[in-house]
Amino acid sequence: MRPPIRRRYAAVAGLSAALSCTLLVAGCGGNSRTAATDPNEVFLQPAAARGPDPYTASTARTDVGPAPADPSTVPSRPAGGQTLRTVSGSTPGLYGGTQSLGSCDAERQVSLLVADQARKRAFAKSAGVSRSKVPDYLRALTPLVLRADTRVTSHGFRDGSATSYQALLQAGTAVLVDEFGTPRVRCASGSPLKPPVAVNGTLVHNGQSWAGYQSDRVVVIKPTTQVINNFVIVNIVTNTWIERQAGTDGELDKRPDVLPPVAPDDVFTYPPVTPPPADSGMPSDGSLTPTTPQAPVSPPVNPPVNPPVAPPVEPPVDTPSEAPPPPPTPDMPPEDGGTPSSPDLLTPSVEPVSPDTFQG
């Protein structure tokens, strides 16, 4: 088990040559297949599947994805790809996990790559780090679980070098996430991950599909501009909120001090439609039909014959020399700092009407 905070890097015990060969042979055989080479092909990868050309044996600790359906190829889509929703890497509930347990064994991932310098070199090139920094890079990532089917650029190891292809990872896939909320390693295969590349031609889905897959629910994770110190994730066992410190294995997990204003199951449908203000002239049902003003009352045609005579107006006694102060302006807080009639609500900022999207 890793130390409480992985940034205090632990020394990695060396593996014997025989053990390394055994692990890599066991990890890279079996159900692997050649990755897609068509630039317009997206390879579907169920959560527990090794995928094409895996780097290492699986280091995933949990398998929370549903069982994949029978192998099938999803039909091609029209030219121009498809429009996918972009979600910030800091979105609460974008990731899940188990209380006090990381979804991946990062130390074992380090050991498997250190044992094979060719794979370590290819991994470093795909991940964009130097070979000497691979152990530190892996230990600084946070083990989490995807909660939505996610498009990425994945990598494989074939004939001694790295390959790349577009992949669609099933919700429930265990990943290692960087400090900007972006998945960087797929734990079932040890494959480096990067943001997806848009498909310009006819989009072709290949590989093994799964029950419940819907193309309009696929997301693309957008990295944040600021470092994430704590991830707010969903406990996949109890469906409650967990706060996980970045770069830890779950040993410091706790309940968030401030809970997100949405249930874990509603993360990807939030925010709801905001109702119009009460004085906007719109009905309460939110329709766009304005209310019709009432017509003014017409005066009587014939005035009364003997209208009543108004009594004389007498001046008031003790008329003040100065006019009374004007009444306070509506919708303004009182000068003494008291609570206004409509206090602010503790609600999050509303997303723009047209959220960021990813074409292809």
XYZ file of C-alpha atoms in Angstrom:
360
model
C 0.000 0.000 0.000
C 1.270 3.458 -0.891
C 2.305 5.978 1.783
C -0.367 8.453 3.003
C 0.604 11.040 0.391
C 2.210 9.775 -2.795
C 4.137 12.973 -3.357
C 6.520 11.682 -0.701
C 7.925 9.290 -3.183
C 8.793 5.856 -1.872
C 11.705 3.861 -3.156
C 10.726 1.152 -5.607
C 12.095 -2.278 -4.898
C 13.847 -3.814 -7.883
C 12.317 -6.840 -9.531
C 14.257 -9.851 -10.694
C 14.501 -10.496 -14.413
C 12.521 -13.695 -14.138
C 9.676 -12.022 -12.246
C 9.491 -9.125 -14.689
C 9.263 -11.455 -17.650
C 6.528 -13.438 -15.951
C 4.454 -10.334 -15.190
C 4.768 -8.827 -18.630
C 4.044 -12.038 -20.456
C 0.983 -12.590 -18.303
C -0.099 -8.989 -18.698
C 0.270 -8.563 -22.438
C -1.182 -11.718 -23.814
C -4.683 -13.097 -23.822
C -7.490 -11.023 -25.272
C -5.422 -8.157 -26.726
C -5.942 -7.203 -30.354
C -4.470 -4.733 -32.760
C -5.562 -1.160 -32.234
C -7.491 0.746 -34.845
C -5.376 2.493 -37.482
C -8.187 4.329 -39.328
C -8.064 7.989 -38.161
C -11.883 8.078 -38.230
C -12.298 4.921 -36.130
C -13.172 5.053 -32.423
C -12.455 1.883 -30.493
C -14.997 0.993 -27.806
C -13.419 -0.321 -24.591
C -15.546 -1.899 -21.822
C -14.415 -1.099 -18.289
C -12.847 -4.469 -17.504
C -11.425 -5.260 -20.967
C -7.678 -5.051 -21.552
C -8.104 -3.344 -24.884
C -5.762 -3.445 -27.885
C -1.975 -3.669 -27.409
C -1.912 -3.163 -23.605
C 1.232 -1.848 -21.961
C 1.099 -3.909 -18.771
C -1.047 -6.255 -16.745
C -4.109 -4.681 -15.160
C -3.484 -2.631 -12.033
C -7.177 -1.850 -11.453
C -8.372 -2.711 -7.958
C -12.086 -2.490 -8.638
C -14.348 -3.502 -11.485
C -17.543 -1.489 -11.245
C -18.576 -1.434 -14.883
C -21.541 -3.525 -16.058
C -20.851 -6.677 -18.011
C -20.255 -5.899 -21.705
C -22.775 -6.997 -24.288
C -21.982 -9.458 -27.036
C -19.186 -8.228 -29.341
C -20.655 -5.931 -31.932
C -19.759 -3.011 -34.138
C -21.793 0.162 -33.748
C -22.977 1.493 -37.136
C -21.046 4.321 -38.761
C -22.281 7.861 -38.296
C -22.730 10.586 -40.929
C -19.740 12.592 -42.109
C -18.557 15.196 -39.641
C -18.503 12.983 -36.580
C -20.749 13.813 -33.639
C -21.138 16.585 -31.098
C -20.079 15.574 -27.588
C -20.605 17.453 -24.349
C -17.492 18.886 -22.697
C -17.297 18.616 -18.897
C -14.722 20.330 -16.668
C -12.352 18.009 -14.842
C -13.289 19.666 -11.544
C -17.009 18.869 -11.851
C -18.224 17.254 -8.598
C -19.361 13.708 -9.315
C -17.579 13.429 -12.652
C -15.484 10.701 -11.013
C -16.293 8.047 -8.455
C -14.392 5.796 -6.103
C -14.520 3.587 -3.030
C -14.091 5.069 0.435
C -10.434 4.833 1.551
C -9.419 2.723 -1.452
C -7.898 3.906 -4.717
C -9.217 2.374 -7.920
C -5.682 1.644 -9.184
C -2.460 0.308 -7.682
C -0.035 2.986 -8.838
C 2.955 1.342 -7.141
C 2.393 -1.844 -9.114
C 2.042 0.227 -12.275
C 5.438 1.765 -11.524
C 6.973 -1.659 -10.932
C 5.653 -3.112 -14.188
C 7.037 -0.259 -16.276
C 10.381 -0.074 -14.485
C 10.832 -3.785 -15.166
C 10.776 -3.259 -18.953
C 12.799 -0.312 -20.237
C 11.309 -0.500 -23.746
C 7.785 -0.143 -22.413
C 8.886 2.534 -19.966
C 10.490 4.497 -22.817
C 7.349 4.212 -24.974
C 5.122 5.153 -22.034
C 7.220 8.248 -21.282
C 7.029 9.371 -24.904
C 3.244 8.976 -25.050
C 2.712 10.617 -21.648
C 5.026 13.520 -22.440
C 7.461 13.013 -19.548
C 11.101 11.961 -19.310
C 11.872 8.310 -18.592
C 13.438 9.172 -15.253
C 10.239 10.972 -14.177
C 7.820 8.123 -14.952
C 7.654 6.817 -11.329
C 7.122 10.310 -9.910
C 4.560 11.068 -12.612
C 2.485 7.984 -11.797
C 2.622 8.516 -8.028
C 1.383 12.110 -8.363
C -1.822 10.985 -10.136
C -5.105 10.272 -8.322
C -6.870 6.872 -8.709
C -10.532 7.416 -9.629
C -13.338 5.824 -11.653
C -15.102 7.362 -14.663
C -18.841 7.895 -14.132
C -19.658 8.614 -17.782
C -18.649 7.064 -21.089
C -15.646 9.191 -22.066
C -13.776 9.893 -25.322
C -9.978 9.933 -25.124
C -6.856 9.322 -27.164
C -5.426 6.032 -25.937
C -2.105 4.324 -26.655
C -0.870 0.812 -27.159
C 2.510 -0.891 -27.249
C 3.255 -2.877 -30.394
C 6.518 -4.087 -31.947
C 8.588 -2.206 -29.394
C 7.000 1.212 -29.919
C 3.916 3.215 -28.968
C 0.744 3.439 -31.048
C -2.192 5.822 -30.641
C -5.888 5.560 -31.427
C -9.216 7.156 -30.532
C -11.043 5.296 -27.772
C -14.350 5.428 -25.957
C -14.005 4.297 -22.333
C -17.024 2.859 -20.563
C -18.302 4.409 -17.349
C -16.776 2.412 -14.503
C -13.286 2.420 -16.015
C -10.507 2.839 -13.438
C -8.124 5.664 -14.361
C -5.309 7.739 -12.903
C -6.173 11.455 -13.054
C -3.791 14.429 -13.123
C -3.968 17.645 -11.115
C -6.132 19.303 -13.778
C -8.834 16.627 -13.693
C -7.788 14.839 -16.896
C -7.539 11.023 -17.094
C -3.909 10.114 -17.888
C -3.622 6.333 -17.475
C -6.095 3.505 -18.047
C -5.422 1.051 -15.234
C -6.747 -2.090 -16.963
C -4.008 -1.849 -19.591
C -1.424 0.623 -18.262
C -2.039 2.739 -21.360
C -1.268 6.481 -21.355
C -4.265 8.697 -22.129
C -4.557 12.112 -23.736
C -7.476 14.358 -24.807
C -9.364 13.113 -27.888
C -8.769 14.211 -31.461
C -11.721 15.312 -33.579
C -12.866 13.016 -36.369
C -13.461 14.885 -39.620
C -14.758 12.103 -41.847
C -17.287 9.326 -41.340
C -17.127 8.242 -37.720
C -16.783 4.478 -37.298
C -17.243 2.792 -33.915
C -15.462 -0.512 -33.568
C -14.851 -2.972 -30.777
C -17.035 -4.405 -28.030
C -20.194 -2.534 -27.066
C -21.975 -2.681 -23.695
C -25.497 -2.565 -22.350
C -26.808 0.938 -21.738
C -24.445 2.671 -24.166
C -25.951 5.876 -25.598
C -23.935 8.071 -27.932
C -25.586 11.259 -26.637
C -24.317 10.541 -23.104
C -20.629 10.456 -24.072
C -18.510 13.259 -22.595
C -15.116 14.828 -23.216
C -13.248 15.917 -20.080
C -11.787 19.416 -20.296
C -8.741 20.136 -18.093
C -9.047 22.939 -15.582
C -6.832 26.028 -15.661
C -6.120 25.781 -11.938
C -4.660 22.911 -9.950
C -7.213 20.705 -8.184
C -6.200 20.007 -4.596
C -9.279 17.972 -3.668
C -11.634 15.944 -5.858
C -15.307 15.707 -4.878
C -16.308 12.230 -6.040
C -19.176 9.794 -5.568
C -18.858 6.714 -3.366
C -19.747 3.942 -5.827
C -20.845 1.674 -2.970
C -23.152 3.988 -0.986
C -23.860 6.676 -3.622
C -22.724 9.428 -1.254
C -20.145 12.211 -1.570
C -16.429 11.792 -0.831
C -13.660 14.380 -0.838
C -10.351 12.862 -1.951
C -7.082 14.754 -1.685
C -5.212 14.844 -4.986
C -2.233 12.511 -5.173
C -3.480 10.165 -2.432
C -4.734 6.607 -2.500
C -7.930 7.269 -0.552
C -6.462 6.984 2.942
C -7.380 10.633 3.637
C -10.916 10.422 2.241
C -13.568 12.374 4.139
C -17.037 13.832 3.779
C -16.932 17.218 2.008
C -17.379 20.221 4.284
C -19.729 21.732 1.681
C -21.887 19.277 -0.252
C -22.611 19.894 -3.952
C -26.103 21.339 -4.570
C -27.119 18.301 -6.616
C -27.660 14.597 -6.003
C -24.941 12.234 -7.292
C -27.341 10.706 -9.816
C -28.188 14.133 -11.284
C -24.657 15.377 -11.928
C -24.891 15.213 -15.709
C -28.350 16.818 -15.936
C -27.583 19.822 -13.687
C -28.398 22.736 -13.681
C -32.211 22.760 -14.032
C -34.036 25.372 -16.044
C -34.165 28.631 -14.100
C -37.756 29.962 -13.689
C -38.386 33.592 -14.699
C -38.574 36.330 -12.042
C -41.993 36.896 -10.496
C -42.256 40.453 -11.877
C -41.157 39.666 -15.419
C -44.674 39.640 -16.830
C -44.455 35.919 -17.571
C -46.750 33.210 -16.214
C -45.434 30.866 -13.528
C -45.280 27.924 -15.938
C -42.346 29.554 -17.758
C -44.054 29.945 -21.135
C -43.152 32.879 -23.352
C -46.696 34.322 -23.552
C -46.862 37.641 -21.646
C -49.824 38.431 -19.487
C -52.480 40.690 -21.073
C -52.940 44.021 -19.245
C -56.479 44.906 -18.198
C -58.285 47.615 -20.177
C -58.916 50.893 -18.322
C -62.412 51.454 -16.971
C -64.413 53.933 -19.097
C -65.952 56.935 -17.281
C -69.778 57.157 -17.148
C -71.409 58.788 -20.172
C -73.799 61.083 -18.236
C -72.515 62.679 -15.026
C -74.928 62.843 -12.076
C -77.320 65.788 -12.035
C -76.411 67.014 -8.551
C -72.852 65.941 -7.842
C -71.905 65.979 -4.174
C -70.116 69.079 -2.992
C -66.706 68.413 -1.534
C -66.307 69.775 2.005
C -63.831 72.616 2.444
C -60.317 71.598 3.170
C -58.952 73.013 6.395
C -55.207 73.448 6.864
C -53.732 70.897 9.219
C -52.649 71.955 12.642
C -48.907 72.161 13.397
C -47.822 71.747 9.809
C -44.144 70.746 9.824
C -41.761 73.161 8.231
C -40.013 70.455 6.246
C -41.418 67.770 3.991
C -41.199 64.172 5.308
C -38.362 62.051 3.947
C -39.173 59.994 0.859
C -39.970 56.306 1.386
C -37.086 53.847 0.908
C -36.491 52.632 -2.619
C -37.936 49.113 -3.179
C -35.559 46.159 -3.542
C -32.786 47.969 -1.687
C -31.298 46.680 1.590
C -31.875 48.872 4.671
C -29.120 51.235 5.682
C -28.497 49.464 8.970
C -27.274 46.349 7.165
C -30.363 44.243 7.984
C -31.572 41.326 5.898
C -33.375 42.367 2.699
C -36.807 41.037 1.888
C -35.357 38.494 -0.579
C -32.072 37.132 0.822
C -29.469 35.639 -1.485
C -29.724 31.900 -2.023
C -26.725 29.632 -1.743
C -26.934 28.367 -5.285
C -24.070 27.776 -7.721
C -23.527 29.809 -10.824
C -25.620 28.660 -13.770
C -23.833 27.166 -16.753
C -24.032 29.060 -20.034
C -26.936 28.260 -22.309
C -24.579 26.801 -24.916
C -21.937 24.719 -23.072
C -18.631 23.830 -24.651
C -18.845 20.938 -27.067
C -16.419 18.687 -28.878
C -16.964 17.987 -32.561
C -16.080 14.452 -33.552
